[in-house]
XYZ file of C-alpha atoms in Angstrom:
693
model
C -48.985 5.106 31.151
C -48.391 4.362 27.346
C -45.074 3.170 26.286
C -43.273 5.742 23.471
C -42.733 4.481 19.809
C -39.212 4.949 20.379
C -36.384 4.707 23.594
C -33.372 6.908 23.530
C -30.493 5.299 25.780
C -27.699 7.698 26.889
C -25.456 6.594 28.438
C -22.743 8.745 30.162
C -19.755 8.867 32.432
C -18.172 12.169 33.387
C -19.932 14.037 30.640
C -20.542 17.563 32.292
C -18.538 19.666 29.408
C -20.943 18.742 26.456
C -23.869 16.923 27.944
C -26.336 19.637 28.505
C -25.614 20.499 24.525
C -26.555 16.733 23.746
C -29.783 17.091 25.938
C -30.673 20.324 24.380
C -30.467 19.028 20.464
C -32.489 15.572 21.858
C -35.354 17.381 23.573
C -35.414 20.150 20.624
C -36.332 16.959 17.745
C -39.285 17.449 15.829
C -40.191 14.381 16.432
C -41.367 14.000 20.146
C -42.975 10.377 20.909
C -39.987 9.232 22.461
C -38.459 8.309 26.449
C -35.154 9.178 27.055
C -33.120 6.712 29.351
C -29.927 8.401 31.050
C -27.778 5.908 32.549
C -25.320 7.820 34.926
C -21.861 5.465 35.526
C -21.157 6.918 38.812
C -19.911 10.080 37.363
C -17.714 12.254 39.697
C -18.226 15.649 38.381
C -21.419 17.750 37.674
C -23.109 14.877 35.804
C -25.900 13.831 38.284
C -26.596 17.551 39.249
C -27.364 17.853 34.955
C -29.380 15.134 34.399
C -31.455 15.746 37.494
C -32.473 19.235 36.461
C -33.504 18.200 33.002
C -35.306 15.280 34.174
C -36.961 17.712 36.792
C -38.035 20.187 33.409
C -38.883 17.225 30.899
C -40.850 14.027 31.902
C -39.754 11.899 29.041
C -36.439 11.848 30.862
C -35.827 9.218 32.856
C -32.913 9.101 35.388
C -30.773 6.277 37.156
C -27.470 6.396 38.648
C -24.978 3.174 38.773
C -23.684 2.860 42.360
C -20.193 1.881 40.735
C -18.755 2.686 36.964
C -19.659 -0.984 35.630
C -17.905 0.231 32.399
C -19.127 1.693 28.840
C -20.518 -1.434 27.456
C -22.598 -2.566 30.390
C -23.885 0.869 30.814
C -24.987 1.280 27.209
C -27.192 -2.138 27.771
C -28.707 -0.641 30.989
C -30.106 1.768 28.914
C -31.318 -1.107 26.423
C -32.643 -3.367 29.631
C -35.016 -0.523 30.322
C -36.301 0.379 26.734
C -40.222 0.122 26.249
C -40.694 1.787 22.747
C -40.631 -0.675 19.658
C -37.253 1.477 18.314
C -34.371 2.031 20.143
C -31.222 4.590 19.723
C -28.161 5.000 21.521
C -27.051 8.763 21.786
C -23.675 9.870 22.892
C -23.302 12.656 25.698
C -21.201 14.929 23.865
C -22.584 14.417 19.667
C -25.252 16.558 18.290
C -28.266 16.157 16.379
C -29.988 17.919 14.010
C -33.852 18.913 14.974
C -35.065 16.448 12.460
C -33.125 13.350 12.513
C -35.349 10.984 15.057
C -38.705 12.269 12.281
C -36.631 11.286 9.384
C -35.307 7.976 10.752
C -38.491 6.840 12.267
C -40.376 7.519 9.164
C -38.088 4.984 7.251
C -38.848 2.355 9.816
C -42.448 2.699 9.808
C -42.997 2.962 5.940
C -40.229 0.494 4.914
C -40.845 -2.987 7.124
C -37.511 -4.317 5.591
C -34.953 -1.948 7.193
C -34.147 -2.813 10.428
C -31.639 0.358 11.214
C -32.117 3.651 9.722
C -29.380 6.929 10.261
C -28.493 9.785 8.586
C -25.273 11.165 7.452
C -22.790 12.538 9.431
C -19.799 15.278 10.043
C -17.393 15.420 12.425
C -17.315 18.472 14.796
C -14.396 19.566 17.123
C -14.618 20.733 20.865
C -16.395 24.071 19.846
C -18.947 22.459 17.499
C -17.179 23.550 14.135
C -17.613 21.156 11.232
C -14.199 19.184 10.691
C -15.258 17.614 7.395
C -18.383 15.452 6.674
C -17.948 11.753 7.250
C -18.038 9.661 3.813
C -20.504 6.143 3.554
C -19.279 4.112 1.714
C -20.325 0.625 3.021
C -23.164 -1.255 1.074
C -25.433 -2.003 3.598
C -28.875 -0.943 2.073
C -29.176 -4.212 -0.339
C -31.193 -7.287 0.427
C -28.155 -9.909 0.861
C -26.644 -10.533 4.320
C -23.752 -11.628 2.717
C -22.923 -8.458 1.170
C -23.703 -6.400 4.005
C -21.823 -8.179 6.108
C -18.573 -8.067 3.529
C -18.780 -4.504 3.424
C -18.621 -4.031 6.886
C -15.874 -6.005 7.666
C -13.740 -4.569 4.864
C -14.934 -0.931 5.081
C -14.074 1.414 7.576
C -16.882 4.225 7.855
C -20.342 5.072 9.247
C -21.817 5.484 12.388
C -24.441 3.299 12.622
C -24.104 2.447 16.161
C -26.004 5.105 16.819
C -28.819 4.458 14.175
C -32.665 4.130 14.834
C -33.119 0.373 15.257
C -36.154 -2.423 15.746
C -35.903 -2.658 19.565
C -36.693 -6.608 18.695
C -33.686 -7.140 16.834
C -31.777 -5.882 19.847
C -33.481 -7.780 22.127
C -32.908 -11.007 19.709
C -29.156 -10.017 19.671
C -28.821 -9.819 23.268
C -26.693 -6.477 23.981
C -22.965 -5.242 23.238
C -20.483 -7.707 24.317
C -17.516 -6.534 26.851
C -14.470 -7.359 24.568
C -12.444 -5.336 21.822
C -14.196 -4.238 18.984
C -17.271 -5.023 20.333
C -19.334 -2.495 18.520
C -18.290 -3.286 15.158
C -19.541 -6.974 15.714
C -22.788 -5.895 17.130
C -23.429 -3.706 14.183
C -22.594 -6.333 11.923
C -25.058 -8.661 13.934
C -27.747 -6.328 13.364
C -26.959 -6.298 9.677
C -27.858 -9.534 9.633
C -31.598 -9.010 9.939
C -31.940 -6.618 7.358
C -30.681 -3.607 5.670
C -30.100 -0.434 6.678
C -31.298 2.952 5.274
C -29.099 6.332 5.568
C -31.039 9.302 5.061
C -28.910 11.042 2.231
C -28.868 14.553 4.214
C -26.107 15.083 7.400
C -28.308 15.142 10.622
C -25.936 13.785 13.302
C -22.717 15.413 14.495
C -20.144 13.215 16.151
C -17.737 15.125 18.375
C -14.189 14.501 18.272
C -12.314 15.857 21.798
C -9.181 14.904 23.429
C -11.297 12.824 26.325
C -13.049 10.522 23.579
C -12.780 6.812 24.633
C -11.525 6.119 20.876
C -8.417 8.383 21.590
C -7.228 5.672 24.312
C -4.049 4.811 22.789
C -3.863 0.486 23.536
C -6.255 -1.999 22.992
C -6.031 -2.741 26.460
C -6.965 0.845 27.461
C -9.977 0.963 25.167
C -11.392 -2.314 26.431
C -11.036 -1.514 30.261
C -12.931 1.792 29.536
C -15.543 -0.442 28.236
C -15.473 -2.995 31.110
C -13.189 -2.358 34.083
C -13.794 -5.944 35.106
C -11.122 -6.658 32.279
C -8.316 -4.842 33.445
C -6.237 -7.611 35.009
C -3.741 -9.119 32.137
C -3.466 -12.405 33.575
C -6.825 -13.313 33.698
C -7.968 -11.591 30.639
C -5.247 -11.450 28.313
C -5.698 -9.406 24.542
C -5.114 -12.694 23.022
C -8.591 -13.983 24.385
C -10.365 -10.299 24.140
C -9.287 -10.734 20.466
C -10.159 -14.383 20.329
C -13.680 -13.008 21.656
C -14.016 -10.501 19.047
C -13.260 -12.857 16.207
C -15.734 -15.474 17.265
C -18.143 -12.478 18.061
C -18.860 -12.584 14.412
C -19.283 -16.396 14.133
C -21.775 -16.318 17.087
C -23.973 -13.601 15.578
C -23.975 -15.107 12.077
C -25.219 -18.606 14.121
C -27.570 -16.747 15.798
C -29.156 -14.886 13.073
C -32.513 -15.574 11.292
C -30.862 -16.656 8.172
C -30.993 -19.602 6.112
C -28.473 -22.654 6.384
C -27.139 -21.339 2.629
C -27.193 -17.493 3.592
C -25.550 -18.863 6.933
C -22.773 -20.767 5.152
C -22.270 -17.648 2.590
C -21.887 -15.073 5.417
C -19.777 -17.506 7.468
C -17.001 -17.723 4.203
C -17.261 -13.618 3.934
C -16.108 -13.696 7.466
C -13.129 -16.563 6.796
C -12.151 -14.133 3.759
C -11.851 -11.332 5.562
C -9.931 -13.155 8.586
C -7.478 -14.815 5.986
C -6.983 -11.659 4.186
C -6.114 -9.726 7.238
C -3.824 -12.609 8.208
C -1.823 -12.710 4.911
C 1.327 -10.935 4.614
C 1.042 -7.293 3.138
C -2.801 -7.659 3.494
C -3.807 -6.447 6.529
C -3.254 -2.869 5.818
C -4.888 -2.613 2.897
C -8.470 -1.537 4.080
C -9.682 1.907 3.311
C -8.117 4.594 6.117
C -10.787 5.702 8.303
C -11.837 9.369 8.634
C -12.034 9.692 12.188
C -9.656 12.067 13.758
C -9.314 9.795 16.784
C -8.519 6.794 14.890
C -5.735 8.417 12.647
C -4.548 10.298 15.741
C -4.184 6.747 17.729
C -2.486 5.061 14.678
C -0.045 8.137 14.216
C 0.700 8.221 18.102
C 1.334 4.344 17.838
C 3.130 4.240 14.809
C 6.498 2.474 14.995
C 9.611 2.496 12.927
C 9.320 0.420 9.555
C 12.028 -1.499 8.374
C 12.451 -1.839 5.231
C 14.980 -3.746 2.952
C 15.820 -3.563 -0.415
C 17.125 -6.605 -2.790
C 18.763 -7.318 -5.930
C 21.962 -6.795 -7.980
C 23.032 -4.127 -5.854
C 26.815 -2.918 -4.784
C 28.228 -4.576 -8.044
C 28.810 -1.298 -9.954
C 25.879 -1.579 -12.100
C 24.970 2.207 -12.316
C 21.114 1.619 -13.138
C 20.370 -0.433 -10.268
C 22.487 1.852 -7.718
C 20.040 4.599 -9.066
C 16.999 2.676 -8.628
C 18.147 2.275 -4.915
C 18.864 6.109 -4.856
C 15.263 7.007 -5.946
C 13.441 4.271 -3.428
C 15.800 5.758 -0.968
C 15.025 9.378 -1.776
C 11.311 8.855 -1.674
C 11.195 6.745 1.794
C 13.215 9.625 3.341
C 10.978 12.352 1.647
C 7.620 11.160 2.825
C 8.329 8.261 5.199
C 11.526 9.266 7.297
C 10.364 7.240 10.338
C 11.332 3.660 7.855
C 15.035 2.338 8.524
C 16.172 1.238 4.591
C 18.405 -1.578 4.242
C 19.721 -3.787 1.802
C 20.288 -7.488 0.667
C 23.033 -7.012 -1.720
C 25.545 -8.935 -3.849
C 28.087 -5.949 -2.530
C 27.116 -5.119 0.752
C 29.915 -3.056 1.676
C 29.898 -0.858 -1.458
C 26.077 -0.328 -1.015
C 27.144 1.052 2.343
C 29.491 2.824 1.243
C 27.674 4.651 -1.301
C 24.127 4.930 -0.040
C 25.058 5.317 3.780
C 22.832 2.266 4.730
C 23.336 -1.076 6.432
C 23.418 -3.831 3.933
C 24.358 -8.010 4.282
C 25.235 -10.156 1.500
C 22.626 -11.721 -0.837
C 24.167 -15.176 -1.116
C 26.437 -17.093 0.958
C 29.567 -17.510 -1.420
C 32.003 -15.497 -2.675
C 31.774 -13.567 -5.683
C 35.417 -14.612 -6.632
C 34.246 -18.220 -7.104
C 32.181 -17.609 -9.834
C 34.667 -19.137 -12.197
C 36.505 -22.591 -11.371
C 36.408 -26.064 -11.840
C 33.928 -29.086 -10.861
C 35.081 -28.517 -7.091
C 34.083 -24.783 -6.895
C 30.864 -25.507 -8.758
C 29.801 -28.324 -5.700
C 31.174 -25.452 -3.164
C 28.365 -23.139 -5.262
C 25.987 -25.758 -5.203
C 26.510 -26.070 -1.465
C 25.982 -22.220 -1.005
C 22.561 -22.458 -2.638
C 21.270 -24.536 0.369
C 22.994 -22.344 2.756
C 20.993 -19.266 1.603
C 17.789 -20.686 2.376
C 18.389 -20.225 6.097
C 20.923 -17.142 5.304
C 17.670 -15.561 3.540
C 15.129 -16.449 5.982
C 17.416 -14.888 8.690
C 17.362 -11.625 6.710
C 14.093 -11.487 6.139
C 13.197 -12.052 10.023
C 15.138 -8.917 10.786
C 12.951 -6.179 8.897
C 8.878 -5.547 8.117
C 8.997 -5.549 4.370
C 11.366 -6.326 1.426
C 11.058 -4.531 -1.775
C 12.894 -5.249 -5.171
C 13.380 -1.636 -6.725
C 13.001 -1.640 -10.308
C 15.493 -3.282 -12.767
C 14.925 -6.181 -14.983
C 15.068 -8.733 -12.117
C 12.413 -10.831 -13.925
C 14.452 -10.890 -17.325
C 16.101 -13.253 -19.330
C 17.378 -11.208 -22.435
C 21.160 -11.451 -21.152
C 20.987 -15.562 -20.197
C 20.471 -15.051 -16.514
C 20.790 -18.880 -14.994
C 18.152 -20.133 -12.622
C 20.363 -20.859 -9.973
C 21.481 -17.167 -9.422
C 19.287 -14.135 -8.943
C 16.089 -15.920 -10.062
C 16.718 -18.607 -7.469
C 17.626 -15.784 -4.805
C 14.325 -13.703 -5.249
C 12.291 -16.896 -5.033
C 13.775 -17.904 -1.733
C 13.434 -14.092 -0.276
C 10.039 -14.095 -1.743
C 9.337 -17.639 0.309
C 10.678 -16.843 3.487
C 8.618 -13.111 3.713
C 5.416 -14.957 2.746
C 6.338 -18.135 5.799
C 7.300 -15.374 8.038
C 4.292 -12.986 7.524
C 6.536 -10.114 5.608
C 5.761 -7.672 2.696
C 7.227 -8.401 -0.351
C 6.957 -6.084 -3.508
C 8.087 -5.959 -6.662
C 8.318 -2.451 -7.575
C 8.523 -1.460 -11.575
C 10.308 -4.179 -12.485
C 11.076 -5.701 -16.178
C 10.128 -8.990 -17.093
C 10.729 -11.489 -19.924
C 9.290 -15.092 -20.739
C 12.087 -17.013 -19.971
C 13.141 -20.348 -21.913
C 14.185 -22.006 -19.026
C 11.677 -24.121 -17.344
C 13.425 -23.835 -13.944
C 13.982 -20.300 -14.297
C 10.191 -20.171 -15.418
C 9.333 -21.806 -11.978
C 10.896 -19.403 -9.812
C 9.780 -16.032 -11.767
C 6.020 -17.487 -11.480
C 6.249 -18.021 -7.797
C 8.260 -15.321 -6.978
C 5.240 -13.293 -8.591
C 2.745 -15.360 -7.064
C 3.746 -14.768 -3.588
C 4.863 -11.420 -3.794
C 2.608 -9.167 -1.649
C 2.474 -6.117 -4.352
C 3.741 -6.169 -8.350
C 3.882 -3.753 -10.482
C 6.016 -3.620 -13.899
C 7.915 -0.744 -15.887
C 6.130 -1.539 -19.409
C 3.539 -3.562 -21.402
C 5.520 -6.042 -22.589
C 6.601 -6.919 -19.086
C 2.904 -7.224 -18.313
C 2.480 -9.482 -21.018
C 5.261 -11.921 -19.830
C 4.035 -11.999 -16.499
C 0.343 -12.628 -18.178
C 2.299 -15.518 -20.265
C 4.011 -17.280 -17.158
C 0.789 -18.297 -16.262
C 0.330 -15.585 -13.347
C -3.414 -14.237 -12.742
C -2.975 -11.434 -10.513
C -3.569 -7.757 -10.069
C -0.004 -6.344 -12.306
C 0.228 -2.725 -11.936
C 2.322 -0.654 -15.196
C 4.688 2.149 -13.772
C 7.467 3.835 -15.463
C 11.257 3.191 -14.055
C 11.555 4.526 -10.778
C 15.228 6.649 -12.454
C 12.237 8.539 -14.210
C 11.381 9.763 -10.558
C 14.901 11.147 -9.655
C 15.964 14.738 -10.016
C 17.446 15.651 -13.384
C 20.486 18.058 -13.672
C 20.020 21.153 -15.755
C 19.745 20.163 -19.578
C 21.514 22.319 -22.016
C 21.995 22.241 -25.953
C 25.162 20.279 -26.377
C 27.880 20.522 -28.872
C 26.852 20.454 -32.287
C 28.112 16.889 -33.887
C 29.113 15.556 -30.447
C 27.108 11.985 -29.833
C 27.473 9.890 -26.523
C 27.910 6.431 -27.500
C 26.834 3.768 -24.870
C 29.101 0.220 -24.606
C 28.783 -2.714 -22.505
C 30.166 -5.936 -21.684
C 27.627 -8.114 -23.817
C 28.181 -11.621 -24.052
C 25.018 -12.468 -25.885
C 21.938 -13.778 -25.094
C 19.627 -16.633 -25.863
C 18.897 -17.183 -28.752
C 21.805 -15.125 -30.484
C 24.281 -16.946 -32.955
C 27.186 -16.060 -31.107
C 27.564 -15.973 -26.968
C 30.016 -15.560 -24.388
C 33.680 -14.096 -25.577
C 32.889 -14.142 -29.332
C 29.747 -12.295 -29.120
C 31.174 -9.916 -27.005
C 34.631 -9.476 -29.620
C 31.907 -9.262 -32.576
C 29.632 -6.369 -30.709
C 32.937 -4.604 -29.891
C 34.263 -4.892 -33.142
C 30.795 -3.397 -34.493
C 30.973 -0.563 -31.675
C 34.637 0.418 -32.932
C 33.483 0.610 -36.699
C 30.384 3.059 -35.491
C 33.035 5.272 -33.650
C 35.270 5.201 -36.695
C 32.452 5.921 -38.782
C 31.562 9.036 -36.766
C 34.686 10.612 -36.199
C 35.447 10.537 -40.019
C 32.601 12.594 -40.028
C 34.385 14.880 -37.847
C 32.018 14.383 -34.806
C 33.229 14.054 -31.672
C 32.337 10.638 -29.352
C 31.913 10.264 -25.624
C 31.851 6.708 -24.567
C 29.198 5.801 -21.930
C 29.193 2.994 -19.620
C 26.051 1.740 -17.381
C 28.524 -0.849 -15.601
C 31.761 -1.130 -14.161
C 32.605 -4.084 -16.313
C 31.809 -2.257 -19.353
C 34.916 0.461 -18.834
C 37.233 -2.359 -20.189
C 35.020 -2.526 -23.394
C 35.281 1.587 -24.003
C 39.282 1.485 -23.212
C 39.222 -1.178 -26.016
C 37.163 0.654 -28.287
C 39.095 3.764 -27.940
C 42.548 2.430 -28.315
C 41.308 0.650 -31.943
C 40.108 4.031 -33.342
C 42.018 6.161 -35.936
C 41.176 9.524 -34.300
C 41.538 8.725 -30.525
C 41.651 12.580 -30.074
C 38.028 12.738 -31.164
C 36.768 10.214 -28.494
C 36.221 10.649 -24.803
C 35.548 8.162 -22.293
C 33.048 9.355 -19.390
C 34.456 9.138 -15.942
C 31.193 9.124 -14.139
C 30.583 6.499 -11.399
C 26.819 7.183 -11.180
C 23.771 7.974 -13.263
C 23.821 11.154 -12.279
C 27.307 11.770 -14.021
C 26.354 10.254 -16.726
C 23.352 12.911 -17.574
C 26.156 15.454 -16.981
C 28.056 14.122 -19.640
C 25.205 13.592 -22.248
C 23.861 16.938 -21.490
C 27.204 18.252 -23.473
C 26.036 15.883 -26.428
C 23.881 16.522 -29.357
C 22.734 13.133 -30.046
C 22.874 9.783 -27.765
C 23.303 5.879 -28.891
C 21.784 4.319 -26.048
C 23.297 0.356 -24.825
C 22.509 -0.359 -21.457
C 18.245 0.092 -20.293
C 19.424 3.296 -18.004
C 21.421 4.928 -20.605
C 18.456 5.123 -22.613
C 16.592 6.643 -19.301
C 19.359 9.047 -19.033
C 19.421 10.319 -22.710
C 15.611 10.704 -22.598
C 15.517 12.148 -18.976
C 18.219 15.008 -20.690
C 15.981 15.655 -23.693
C 18.219 14.126 -26.233
C 17.055 12.424 -29.561
C 18.027 8.934 -28.564
C 18.883 5.795 -30.492
C 18.920 2.439 -28.757
C 21.116 -0.815 -29.707
C 19.425 -2.852 -27.089
C 18.592 -6.625 -26.410
C 15.022 -6.574 -25.583
C 11.851 -5.126 -26.647
C 11.613 -3.028 -24.053
C 13.918 -0.016 -25.220
C 11.820 0.093 -28.439
C 8.802 0.255 -26.041
C 10.006 3.259 -24.325
C 11.280 4.911 -27.559
C 7.868 4.838 -28.646
C 6.511 6.533 -25.904
C 8.773 9.417 -26.458
C 7.622 9.633 -30.056
C 11.212 7.690 -31.308
C 9.768 4.962 -32.517
C 11.492 2.820 -34.835
C 14.687 4.181 -33.503
C 16.216 0.873 -32.702
C 18.548 -2.034 -33.414
C 18.950 -5.389 -32.092
C 22.376 -5.479 -30.139
C 23.361 -8.891 -31.921
C 23.721 -7.865 -35.688
C 22.980 -4.097 -35.727
C 23.537 -2.248 -39.211
C 25.987 0.790 -38.963
C 24.513 2.431 -42.384
C 21.070 2.342 -40.750
C 22.155 3.547 -37.365
C 23.713 6.847 -39.065
C 20.567 7.223 -40.809
C 18.481 6.595 -37.423
C 20.894 9.352 -35.669
C 20.631 11.727 -38.417
C 16.295 11.144 -38.014
C 16.695 11.468 -34.487
C 18.333 14.507 -34.626
C 15.929 16.182 -37.040
C 13.020 15.164 -34.729
C 11.340 19.260 -34.112
C 11.295 20.450 -30.570
C 12.065 17.037 -29.058
C 13.530 18.569 -25.544
C 10.172 20.546 -25.167
C 8.245 17.113 -25.711
C 10.137 14.874 -23.950
C 9.613 17.165 -20.737
C 6.324 16.529 -20.989
C 6.136 13.074 -21.417
C 8.750 13.081 -18.062
C 6.149 15.021 -16.341
C 3.608 12.108 -17.241
C 6.048 9.853 -15.727
C 6.747 11.560 -12.883
C 2.700 11.876 -12.104
C 2.523 7.949 -12.655
C 5.188 7.422 -10.283
C 3.962 9.635 -7.645
C 0.639 7.687 -8.002
C 2.520 4.625 -7.677
C 4.110 6.153 -4.329
C 0.677 6.697 -2.771
C -0.176 3.401 -3.390
C 2.789 1.845 -2.056
C 2.579 4.118 1.195
C -0.711 2.100 2.071
C -0.500 -1.287 0.171
C 3.344 -2.074 1.016
C 4.369 0.224 3.967
C 0.897 0.340 5.485
C 0.716 3.986 5.761
C -1.893 6.401 4.977
């Protein structure tokens, strides 16, 4: 008897529910020059009866029955061993096939000798044959470069090329499918090294999803045992050896393929790059998500609690930093309730009290030792050494560390290098060495003058799994630090938090932000002298406003600012026109701002509070970030440096801000854009940082 052009191998085990449908679809193909080899893996249901009935009616069917269950992978290979055609295709007993599938695939192989595998686009169907969705084919397997094809198969899920029509000689050269974890992936990768694939641009193959699919087995071990029952013994066949076989399967395929030495080297580099990328902290989950419902269900069923720690200057009374932690916590509770959030904070008791999450201390020395002589300085220096094992132990207890916004990479207030810059660097290093993810999310950055601070900032950025900054000036600072990596720009996280109801505000009422300002690098005055000069300037401003019969509400951004507010209120001639806000969080500050007409912001998050409430705002700032944010909201030019501000100019700027037409409505439009951008970042963080689809 003449050999057919195409051999179809159909391995089956207990397939009585869908087998007849699959056989009907295959036997109804418009291409008829094929043999159908059915290998029954010792089924215990009506599979044998169905197969014998069809074999009696169609002489293209060759039916054999295994005496015992040899496993899915050996059963697949058994059909290949019996193949006589020059083309071969595996078929699944529970899938469906459009009538032209075989004809279209064989035509490609007959007319394009360079193509080694032909298949079509496919769709997922349910138990009843209804289409769930069309599966995308994102792989780049149609090009001439074997390294590019291999890279795509390694890094991109998708496609059902395992069920394509292949030149039989290629299968013979590869030697059949292995019996280890994910052996079908290494098998398809091996085929790709022999030549390009071709996808017929029509949906002609229908992959069925149902509860009994092998892909729905929950554990790796369960899926391996389905493939080969001989691997069930955990002592003889530990998973580590099966994983190793999977990884080395790629190496063997590359070395065995008919490639030039140069091509093999390039393919091995792609394999090594993929392996390194999968092993790097925070990177193993960055691949696009599979669209297969069985894979998604398996991932959902095995999802464990994820432990995330927020790190930063938390629990010290800074209202902006606490609002950032609140924003992070709200997102996680809403979108990822399975995440357990904790904090590595300066004030752990305060964080637990205010946010209801467990917290540990960021540093080992006590905060009440911040001022002292040489002896205390020595103790603090020893504390920095103790901080290393302490932070490594903190990181070891979590899966991911997140820095939720704030100016942690800024230097505008003269932050010493052996404070937060050092602690962030040690935390990032601990994450990298212990394979934890470390994310800097919507942070502020500046280029520091101190070389040690530059070192710590540079390596914190390099060690991070994810970096986003809150404005363009921060992105420029990262670039100036010599960090060559992808840095996303997203708004401050506080823009994602709910905003209290806005109202028109009392005419003539001004909210004036104050802060305990001790100067910044490059200032002519530093320390107590800078604080005294700033406090005197704000007092003159409030006197000027009160003289014009304007009421003033003094707002703070940190508990340290309250003493400055009290000093200012005590010095003015009309204390009856001055009120000190008693708000203890940023939400309360926004409620106080709601009653005012215009805002003079000092701290950055006071500025954000004013803009969120739709109030025309002027900034007395210590960094470019304030002017950049004002420009985004159409208030560019309404800022001054905090070191030496001009009161006459400031009053003029207030009048100009008050005269901006329809600012409340326009600001809401910009706020909505900020919220959309942050929603986009949260979606990215779900995958990039949390590893959640």
